[in-house]
mmCIF file of C-alpha atoms in Angstrom:
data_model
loop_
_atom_site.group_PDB
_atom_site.id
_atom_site.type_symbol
_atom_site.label_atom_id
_atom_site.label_comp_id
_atom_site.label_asym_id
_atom_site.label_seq_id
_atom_site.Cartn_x
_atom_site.Cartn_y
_atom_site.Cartn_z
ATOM 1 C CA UNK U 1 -13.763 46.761 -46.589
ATOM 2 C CA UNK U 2 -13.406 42.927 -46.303
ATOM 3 C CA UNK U 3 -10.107 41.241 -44.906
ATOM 4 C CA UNK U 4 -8.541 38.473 -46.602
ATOM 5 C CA UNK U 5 -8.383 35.832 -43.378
ATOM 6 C CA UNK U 6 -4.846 33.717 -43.893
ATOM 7 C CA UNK U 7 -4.033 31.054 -42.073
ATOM 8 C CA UNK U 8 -0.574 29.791 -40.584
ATOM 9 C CA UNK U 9 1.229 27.100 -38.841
ATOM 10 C CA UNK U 10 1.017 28.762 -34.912
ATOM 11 C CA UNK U 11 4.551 27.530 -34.104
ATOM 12 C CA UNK U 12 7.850 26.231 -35.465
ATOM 13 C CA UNK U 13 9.991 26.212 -38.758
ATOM 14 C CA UNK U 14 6.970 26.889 -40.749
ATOM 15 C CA UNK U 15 5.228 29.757 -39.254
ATOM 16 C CA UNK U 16 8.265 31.615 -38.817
ATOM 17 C CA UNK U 17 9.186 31.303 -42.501
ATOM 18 C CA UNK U 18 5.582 32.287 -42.964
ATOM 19 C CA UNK U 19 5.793 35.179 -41.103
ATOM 20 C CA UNK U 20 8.888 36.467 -42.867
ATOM 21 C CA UNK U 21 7.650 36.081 -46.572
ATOM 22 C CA UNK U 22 4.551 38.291 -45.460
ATOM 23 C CA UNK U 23 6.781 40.919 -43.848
ATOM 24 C CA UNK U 24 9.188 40.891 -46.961
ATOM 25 C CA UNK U 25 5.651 41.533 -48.773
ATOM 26 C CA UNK U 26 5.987 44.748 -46.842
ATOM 27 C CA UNK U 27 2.862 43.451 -44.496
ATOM 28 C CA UNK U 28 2.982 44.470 -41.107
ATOM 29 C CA UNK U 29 1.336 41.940 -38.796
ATOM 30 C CA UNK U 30 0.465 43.018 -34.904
ATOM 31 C CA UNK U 31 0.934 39.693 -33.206
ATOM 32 C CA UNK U 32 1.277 39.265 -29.265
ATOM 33 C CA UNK U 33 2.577 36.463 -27.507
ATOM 34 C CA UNK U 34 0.465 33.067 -27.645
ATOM 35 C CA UNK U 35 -2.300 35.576 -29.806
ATOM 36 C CA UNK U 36 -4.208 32.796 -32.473
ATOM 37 C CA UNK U 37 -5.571 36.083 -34.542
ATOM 38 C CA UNK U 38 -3.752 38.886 -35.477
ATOM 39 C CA UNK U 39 -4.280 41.629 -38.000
ATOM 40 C CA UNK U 40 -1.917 43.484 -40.035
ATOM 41 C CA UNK U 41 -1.884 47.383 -39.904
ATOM 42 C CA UNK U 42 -0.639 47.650 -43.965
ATOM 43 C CA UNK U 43 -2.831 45.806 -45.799
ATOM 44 C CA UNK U 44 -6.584 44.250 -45.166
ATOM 45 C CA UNK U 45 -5.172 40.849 -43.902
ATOM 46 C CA UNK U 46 -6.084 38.971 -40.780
ATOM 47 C CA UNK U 47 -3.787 35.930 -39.377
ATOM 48 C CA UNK U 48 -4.916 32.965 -37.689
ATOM 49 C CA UNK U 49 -2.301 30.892 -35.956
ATOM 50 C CA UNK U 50 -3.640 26.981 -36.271
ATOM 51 C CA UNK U 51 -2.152 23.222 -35.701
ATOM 52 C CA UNK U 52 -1.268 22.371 -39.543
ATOM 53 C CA UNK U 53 -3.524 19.444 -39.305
ATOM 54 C CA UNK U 54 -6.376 21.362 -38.909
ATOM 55 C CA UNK U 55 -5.783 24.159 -41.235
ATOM 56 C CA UNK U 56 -7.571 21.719 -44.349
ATOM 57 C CA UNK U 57 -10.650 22.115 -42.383
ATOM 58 C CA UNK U 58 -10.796 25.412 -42.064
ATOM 59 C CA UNK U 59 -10.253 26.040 -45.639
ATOM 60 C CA UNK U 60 -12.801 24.236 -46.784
ATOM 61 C CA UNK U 61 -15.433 25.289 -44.128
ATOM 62 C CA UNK U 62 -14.387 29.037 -46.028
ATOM 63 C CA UNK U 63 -13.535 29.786 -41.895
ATOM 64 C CA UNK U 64 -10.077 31.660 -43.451
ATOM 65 C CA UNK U 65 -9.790 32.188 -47.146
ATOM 66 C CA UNK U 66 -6.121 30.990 -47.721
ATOM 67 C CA UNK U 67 -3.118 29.088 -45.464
ATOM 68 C CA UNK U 68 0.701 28.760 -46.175
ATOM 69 C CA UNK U 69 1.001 24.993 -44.938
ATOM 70 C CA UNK U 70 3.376 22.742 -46.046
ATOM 71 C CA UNK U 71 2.143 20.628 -49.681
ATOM 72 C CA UNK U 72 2.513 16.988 -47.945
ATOM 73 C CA UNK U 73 -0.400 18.125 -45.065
ATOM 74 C CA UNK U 74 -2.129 18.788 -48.393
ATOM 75 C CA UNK U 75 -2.030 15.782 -50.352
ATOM 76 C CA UNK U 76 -2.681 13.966 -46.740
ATOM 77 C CA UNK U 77 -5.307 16.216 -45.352
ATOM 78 C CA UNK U 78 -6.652 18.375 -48.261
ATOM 79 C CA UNK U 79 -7.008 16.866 -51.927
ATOM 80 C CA UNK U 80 -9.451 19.142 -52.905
ATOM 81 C CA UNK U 81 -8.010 22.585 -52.067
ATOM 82 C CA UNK U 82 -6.121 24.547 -54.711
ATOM 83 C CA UNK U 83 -2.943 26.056 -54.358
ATOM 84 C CA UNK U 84 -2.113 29.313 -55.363
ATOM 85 C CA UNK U 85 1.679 29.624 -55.335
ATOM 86 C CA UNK U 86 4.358 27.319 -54.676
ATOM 87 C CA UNK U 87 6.484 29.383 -52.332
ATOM 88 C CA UNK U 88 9.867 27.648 -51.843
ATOM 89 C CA UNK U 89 10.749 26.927 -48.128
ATOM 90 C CA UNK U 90 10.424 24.238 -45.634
ATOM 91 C CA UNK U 91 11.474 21.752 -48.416
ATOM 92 C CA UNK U 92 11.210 17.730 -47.189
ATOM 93 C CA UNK U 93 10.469 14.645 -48.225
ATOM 94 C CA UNK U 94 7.639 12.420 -47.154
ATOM 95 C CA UNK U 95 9.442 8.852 -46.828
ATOM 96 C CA UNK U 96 8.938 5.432 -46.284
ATOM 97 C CA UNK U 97 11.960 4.210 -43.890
ATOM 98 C CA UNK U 98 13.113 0.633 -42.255
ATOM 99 C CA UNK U 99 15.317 -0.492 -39.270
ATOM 100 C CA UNK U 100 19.140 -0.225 -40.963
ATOM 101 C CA UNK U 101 19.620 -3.762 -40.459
ATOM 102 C CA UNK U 102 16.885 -4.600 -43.070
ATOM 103 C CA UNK U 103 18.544 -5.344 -46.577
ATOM 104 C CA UNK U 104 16.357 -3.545 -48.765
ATOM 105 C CA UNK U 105 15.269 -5.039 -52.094
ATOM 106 C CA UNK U 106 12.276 -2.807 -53.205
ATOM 107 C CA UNK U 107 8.765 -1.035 -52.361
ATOM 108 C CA UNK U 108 7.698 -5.144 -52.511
ATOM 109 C CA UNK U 109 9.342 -5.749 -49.493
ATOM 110 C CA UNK U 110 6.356 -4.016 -47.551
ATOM 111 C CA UNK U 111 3.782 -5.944 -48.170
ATOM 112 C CA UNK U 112 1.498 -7.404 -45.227
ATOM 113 C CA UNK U 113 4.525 -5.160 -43.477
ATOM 114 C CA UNK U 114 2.767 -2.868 -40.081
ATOM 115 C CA UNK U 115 3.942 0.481 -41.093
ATOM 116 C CA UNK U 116 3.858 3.770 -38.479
ATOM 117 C CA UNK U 117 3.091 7.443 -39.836
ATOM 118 C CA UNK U 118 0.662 9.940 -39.317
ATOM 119 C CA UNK U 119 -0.173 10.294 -43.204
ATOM 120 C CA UNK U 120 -1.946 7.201 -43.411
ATOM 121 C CA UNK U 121 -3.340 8.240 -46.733
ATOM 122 C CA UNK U 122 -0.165 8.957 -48.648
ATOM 123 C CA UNK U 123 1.187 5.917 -47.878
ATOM 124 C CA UNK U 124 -2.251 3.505 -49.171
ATOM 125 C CA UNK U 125 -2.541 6.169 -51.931
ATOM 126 C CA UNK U 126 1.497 5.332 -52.985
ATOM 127 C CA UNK U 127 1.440 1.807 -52.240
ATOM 128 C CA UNK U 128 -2.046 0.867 -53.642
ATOM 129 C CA UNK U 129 -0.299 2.702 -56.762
ATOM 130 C CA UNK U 130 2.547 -0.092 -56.502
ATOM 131 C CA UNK U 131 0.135 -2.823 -56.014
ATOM 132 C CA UNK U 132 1.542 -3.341 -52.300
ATOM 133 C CA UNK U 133 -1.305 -3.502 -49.072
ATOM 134 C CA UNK U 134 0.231 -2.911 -45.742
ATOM 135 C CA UNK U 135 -1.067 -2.504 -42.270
ATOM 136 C CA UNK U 136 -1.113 0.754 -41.559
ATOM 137 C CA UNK U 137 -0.772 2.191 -37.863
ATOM 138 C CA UNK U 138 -1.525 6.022 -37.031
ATOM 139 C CA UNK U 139 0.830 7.525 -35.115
ATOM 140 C CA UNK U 140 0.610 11.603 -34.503
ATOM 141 C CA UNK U 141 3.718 12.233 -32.713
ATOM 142 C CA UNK U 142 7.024 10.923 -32.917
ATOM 143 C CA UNK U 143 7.127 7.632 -35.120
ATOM 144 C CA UNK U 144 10.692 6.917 -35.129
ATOM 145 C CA UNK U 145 10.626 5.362 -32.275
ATOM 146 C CA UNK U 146 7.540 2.834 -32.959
ATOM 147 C CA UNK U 147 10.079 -0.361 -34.982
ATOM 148 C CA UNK U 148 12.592 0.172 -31.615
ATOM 149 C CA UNK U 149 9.814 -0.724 -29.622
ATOM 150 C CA UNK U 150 8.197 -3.062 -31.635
ATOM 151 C CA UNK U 151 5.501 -1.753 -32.641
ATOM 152 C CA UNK U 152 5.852 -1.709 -36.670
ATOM 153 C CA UNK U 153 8.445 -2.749 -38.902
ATOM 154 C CA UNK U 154 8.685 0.097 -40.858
ATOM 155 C CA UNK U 155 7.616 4.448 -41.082
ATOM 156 C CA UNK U 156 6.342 6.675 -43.433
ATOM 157 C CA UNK U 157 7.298 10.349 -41.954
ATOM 158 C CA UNK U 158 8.622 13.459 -43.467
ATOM 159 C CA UNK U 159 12.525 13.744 -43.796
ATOM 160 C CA UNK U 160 14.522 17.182 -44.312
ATOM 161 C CA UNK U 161 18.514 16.167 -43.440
ATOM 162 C CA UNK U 162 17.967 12.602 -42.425
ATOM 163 C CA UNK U 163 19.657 13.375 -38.970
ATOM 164 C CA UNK U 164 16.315 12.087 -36.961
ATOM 165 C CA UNK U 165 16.028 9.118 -38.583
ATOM 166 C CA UNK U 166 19.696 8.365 -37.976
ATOM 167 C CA UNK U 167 19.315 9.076 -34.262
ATOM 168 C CA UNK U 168 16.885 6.306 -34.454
ATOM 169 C CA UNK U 169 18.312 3.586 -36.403
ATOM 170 C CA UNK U 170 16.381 4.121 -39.503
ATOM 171 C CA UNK U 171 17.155 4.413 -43.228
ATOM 172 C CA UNK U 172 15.303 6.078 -45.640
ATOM 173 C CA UNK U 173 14.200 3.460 -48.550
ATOM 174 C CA UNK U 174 11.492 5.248 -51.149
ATOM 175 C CA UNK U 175 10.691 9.005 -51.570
ATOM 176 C CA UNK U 176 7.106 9.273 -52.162
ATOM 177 C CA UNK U 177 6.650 12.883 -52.574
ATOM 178 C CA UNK U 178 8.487 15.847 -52.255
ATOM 179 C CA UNK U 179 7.175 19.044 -50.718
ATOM 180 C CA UNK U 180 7.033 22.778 -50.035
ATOM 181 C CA UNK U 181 5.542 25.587 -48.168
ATOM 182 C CA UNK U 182 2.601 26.379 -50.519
ATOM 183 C CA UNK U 183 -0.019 29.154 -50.639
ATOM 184 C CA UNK U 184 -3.467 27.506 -50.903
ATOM 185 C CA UNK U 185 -6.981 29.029 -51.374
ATOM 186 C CA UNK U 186 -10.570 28.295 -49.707
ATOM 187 C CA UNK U 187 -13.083 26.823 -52.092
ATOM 188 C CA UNK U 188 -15.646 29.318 -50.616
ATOM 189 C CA UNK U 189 -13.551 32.569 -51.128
ATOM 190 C CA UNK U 190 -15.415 35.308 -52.295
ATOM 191 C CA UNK U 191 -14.755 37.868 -55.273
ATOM 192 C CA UNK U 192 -13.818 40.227 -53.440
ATOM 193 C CA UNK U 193 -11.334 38.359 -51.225
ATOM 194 C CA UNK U 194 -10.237 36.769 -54.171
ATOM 195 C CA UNK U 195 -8.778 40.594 -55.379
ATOM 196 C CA UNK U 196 -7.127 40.805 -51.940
ATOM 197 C CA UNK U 197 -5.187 37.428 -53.090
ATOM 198 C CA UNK U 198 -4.238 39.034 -56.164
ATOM 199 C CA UNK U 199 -2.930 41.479 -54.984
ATOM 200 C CA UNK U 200 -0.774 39.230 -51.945
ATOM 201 C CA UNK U 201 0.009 36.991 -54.720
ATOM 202 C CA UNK U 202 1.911 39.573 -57.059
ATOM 203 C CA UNK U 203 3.653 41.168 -53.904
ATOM 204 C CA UNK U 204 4.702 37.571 -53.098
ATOM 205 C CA UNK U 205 5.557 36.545 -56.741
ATOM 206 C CA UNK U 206 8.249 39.616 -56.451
ATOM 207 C CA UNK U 207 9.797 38.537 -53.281
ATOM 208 C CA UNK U 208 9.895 34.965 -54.733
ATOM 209 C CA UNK U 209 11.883 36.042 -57.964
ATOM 210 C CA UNK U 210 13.858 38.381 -56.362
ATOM 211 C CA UNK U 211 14.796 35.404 -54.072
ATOM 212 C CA UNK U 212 16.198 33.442 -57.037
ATOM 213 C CA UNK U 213 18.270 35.839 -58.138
ATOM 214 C CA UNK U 214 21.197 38.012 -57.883
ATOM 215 C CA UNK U 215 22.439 41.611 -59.584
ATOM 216 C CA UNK U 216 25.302 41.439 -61.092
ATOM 217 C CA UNK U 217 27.865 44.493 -62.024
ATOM 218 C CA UNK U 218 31.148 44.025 -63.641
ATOM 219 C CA UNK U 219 33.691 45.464 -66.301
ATOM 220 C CA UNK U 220 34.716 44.091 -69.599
ATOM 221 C CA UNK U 221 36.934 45.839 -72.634
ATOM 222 C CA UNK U 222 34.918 47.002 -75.473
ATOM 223 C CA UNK U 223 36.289 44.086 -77.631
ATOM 224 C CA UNK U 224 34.971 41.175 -75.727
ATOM 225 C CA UNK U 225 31.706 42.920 -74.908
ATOM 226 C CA UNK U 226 29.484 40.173 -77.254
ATOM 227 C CA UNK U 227 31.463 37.336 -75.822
ATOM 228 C CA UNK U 228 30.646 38.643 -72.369
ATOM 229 C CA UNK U 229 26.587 39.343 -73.200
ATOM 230 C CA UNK U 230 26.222 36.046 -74.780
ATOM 231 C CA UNK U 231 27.039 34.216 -71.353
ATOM 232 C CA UNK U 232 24.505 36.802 -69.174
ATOM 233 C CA UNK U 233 20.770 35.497 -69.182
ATOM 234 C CA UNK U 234 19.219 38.810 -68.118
ATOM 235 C CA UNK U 235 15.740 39.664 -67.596
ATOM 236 C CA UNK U 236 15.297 41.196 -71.100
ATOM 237 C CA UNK U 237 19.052 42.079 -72.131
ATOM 238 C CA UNK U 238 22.059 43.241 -70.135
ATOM 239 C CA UNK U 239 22.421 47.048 -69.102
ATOM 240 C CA UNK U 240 25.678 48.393 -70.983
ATOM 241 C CA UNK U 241 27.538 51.469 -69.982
ATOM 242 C CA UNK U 242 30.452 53.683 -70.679
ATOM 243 C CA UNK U 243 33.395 53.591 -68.049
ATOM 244 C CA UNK U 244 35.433 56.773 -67.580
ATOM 245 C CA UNK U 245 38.356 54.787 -68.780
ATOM 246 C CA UNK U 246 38.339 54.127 -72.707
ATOM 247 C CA UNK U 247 37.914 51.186 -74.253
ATOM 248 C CA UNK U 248 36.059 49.789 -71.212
ATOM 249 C CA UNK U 249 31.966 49.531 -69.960
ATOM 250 C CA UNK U 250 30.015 48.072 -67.195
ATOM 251 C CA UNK U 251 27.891 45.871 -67.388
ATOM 252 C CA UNK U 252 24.804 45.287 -65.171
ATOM 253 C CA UNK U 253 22.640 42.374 -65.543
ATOM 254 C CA UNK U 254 20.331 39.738 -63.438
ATOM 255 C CA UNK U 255 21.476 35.889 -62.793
ATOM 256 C CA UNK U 256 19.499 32.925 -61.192
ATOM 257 C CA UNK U 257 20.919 32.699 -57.981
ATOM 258 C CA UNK U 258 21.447 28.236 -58.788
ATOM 259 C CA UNK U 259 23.354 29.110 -62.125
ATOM 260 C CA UNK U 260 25.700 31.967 -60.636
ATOM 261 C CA UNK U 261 28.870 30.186 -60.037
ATOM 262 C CA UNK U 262 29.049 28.681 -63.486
ATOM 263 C CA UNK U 263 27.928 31.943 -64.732
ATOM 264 C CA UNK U 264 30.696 33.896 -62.738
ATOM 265 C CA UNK U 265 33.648 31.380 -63.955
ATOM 266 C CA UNK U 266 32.428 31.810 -67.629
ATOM 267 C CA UNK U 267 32.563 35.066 -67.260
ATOM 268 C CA UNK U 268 36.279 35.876 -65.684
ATOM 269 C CA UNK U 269 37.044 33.822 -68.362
ATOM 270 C CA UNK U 270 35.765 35.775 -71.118
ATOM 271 C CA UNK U 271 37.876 38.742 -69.957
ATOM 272 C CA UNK U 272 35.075 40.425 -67.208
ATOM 273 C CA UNK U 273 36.680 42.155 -64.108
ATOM 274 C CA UNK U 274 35.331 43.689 -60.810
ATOM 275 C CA UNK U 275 32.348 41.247 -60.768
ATOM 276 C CA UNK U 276 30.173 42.509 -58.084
ATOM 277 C CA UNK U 277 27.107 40.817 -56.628
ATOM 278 C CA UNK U 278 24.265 42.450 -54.826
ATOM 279 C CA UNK U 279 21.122 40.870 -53.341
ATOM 280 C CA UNK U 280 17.855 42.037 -54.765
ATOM 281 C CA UNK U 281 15.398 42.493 -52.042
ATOM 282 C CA UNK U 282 11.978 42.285 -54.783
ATOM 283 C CA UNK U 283 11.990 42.159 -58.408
ATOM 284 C CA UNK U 284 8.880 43.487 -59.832
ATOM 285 C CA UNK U 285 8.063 42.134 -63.736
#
């Protein structure tokens, strides 16, 4: 039987978020230290640990069949590679950012600027889209560091808290894409690899949902029941039950995990008690 070849970042933030998505997909992966392939003893997957930059390539040579990379590597790198899933970690921003002593008036401001970044095609693509041309340097490394030195007047790099580019002096100016960790598939994949993904996807697609969301158990009197299952956005309806004590049931439902305080608050006000929330480890539709 084939293997379905995946590739993933082969160090930092990334490949250990990628690592722990596949193991919550119950996908057991037998990796040494400093290994670059790696199989998994559960399920007919093989790993490759790559530089991010190059993983593009090897998708579309059809060398591994998917990657989880992040989306901006993508747009810079990899155009014309489909992505699967969107998978929800290692959020950031790809950013255009100036010296803070620069008043800023708008994207305008960078014309015939020299900007630094290592996506040289995101930022042509985005300003070419504004009707801006700037001279663009490449940079793979650090570019904070290239307007201190004199070497451009502005950057293009990706930002998460901001912290780096305040180290550095920098502001952040004009968001030109946000991205995510993304599952995305080789042009070449065959059929039967392409079952393989479909069955990683739906094993991922649980973890993602279950992710999102949180179980929720609580108590309410019989005579505010409706008023308490009009505020719960389950996954089909709420779960009602009987308590031992009269005039009472419990409720069990499912919340989104960004609406649950708002929920919660509507809820103790409605006359629920004993709220209890539970993590869901997958959630299977």
């Amino acid at each position: 039987m084939k293997k379905i070849r995946i590739a993933i970042q082969k160090s930092g933030r990334l490949n250990e978020d990628s690592l722990q998505i596949l193991k919550d997909c119950g996908i057991s992966i037998d990796n040494g230290k400093d290994q670059l392939k790696a199989c998994s003893r559960n399920f007919p997957l093989e790993v490759f640990y790559l530089r991010n930059g190059d993983i593009p390539q090897y998708l579309r040579d059809g060398v591994v069949d998917i990657a989880i990379i992040g989306e901006n590597v993508l747009i810079e790198k990899g155009g014309d590679i489909s992505i699967a899933e969107k998978l929800g970690f290692s959020k950031c921003k790809v950013s255009l950012a100036v010296p803070k002593s620069i008043k800023y008036k708008d994207v305008t401001d960078f014309e015939g600027k020299r900007i630094a970044t290592s996506y040289p095609n995101t930022v042509v693509n985005y300003l070419e889209s504004k009707g801006v041309k700037s001279d663009i340097h490449i940079i793979n490394g650090s570019v904070e560091i290239a307007p201190n030195i004199g070497l451009a007047d502005a950057i293009c790099d990706i930002v998460s808290s901001g912290s780096t580019l305040f180290k550095n002096n920098l502001k952040e100016v004009e968001v030109m894409l946000t991205s995510e960790a993304v599952l995305a598939v080789s042009p070449l994949i065959d059929a039967e690899r392409q079952l393989l993904l479909e069955k990683l996807q739906f094993r991922i697609q649980s973890v993602l949902r279950a992710r999102q969301s949180k179980y929720v158990l609580l108590n309410a009197p019989n005579d505010k029941l409706e008023e308490v299952i009009a505020l719960l956005p389950g996954m089909r309806s709420p779960t009602v039950l009987p308590l031992a004590e009269e005039g009472w049931s419990s409720i069990h439902t499912v919340i989104n995990k960004d609406k649950f305080w708002e929920v919660i608050d509507e809820l103790k006000k409605a006359g629920a008690e004993g709220i209890l929330v539970c993590p869901i480890e997958k959630m299977v539709l």
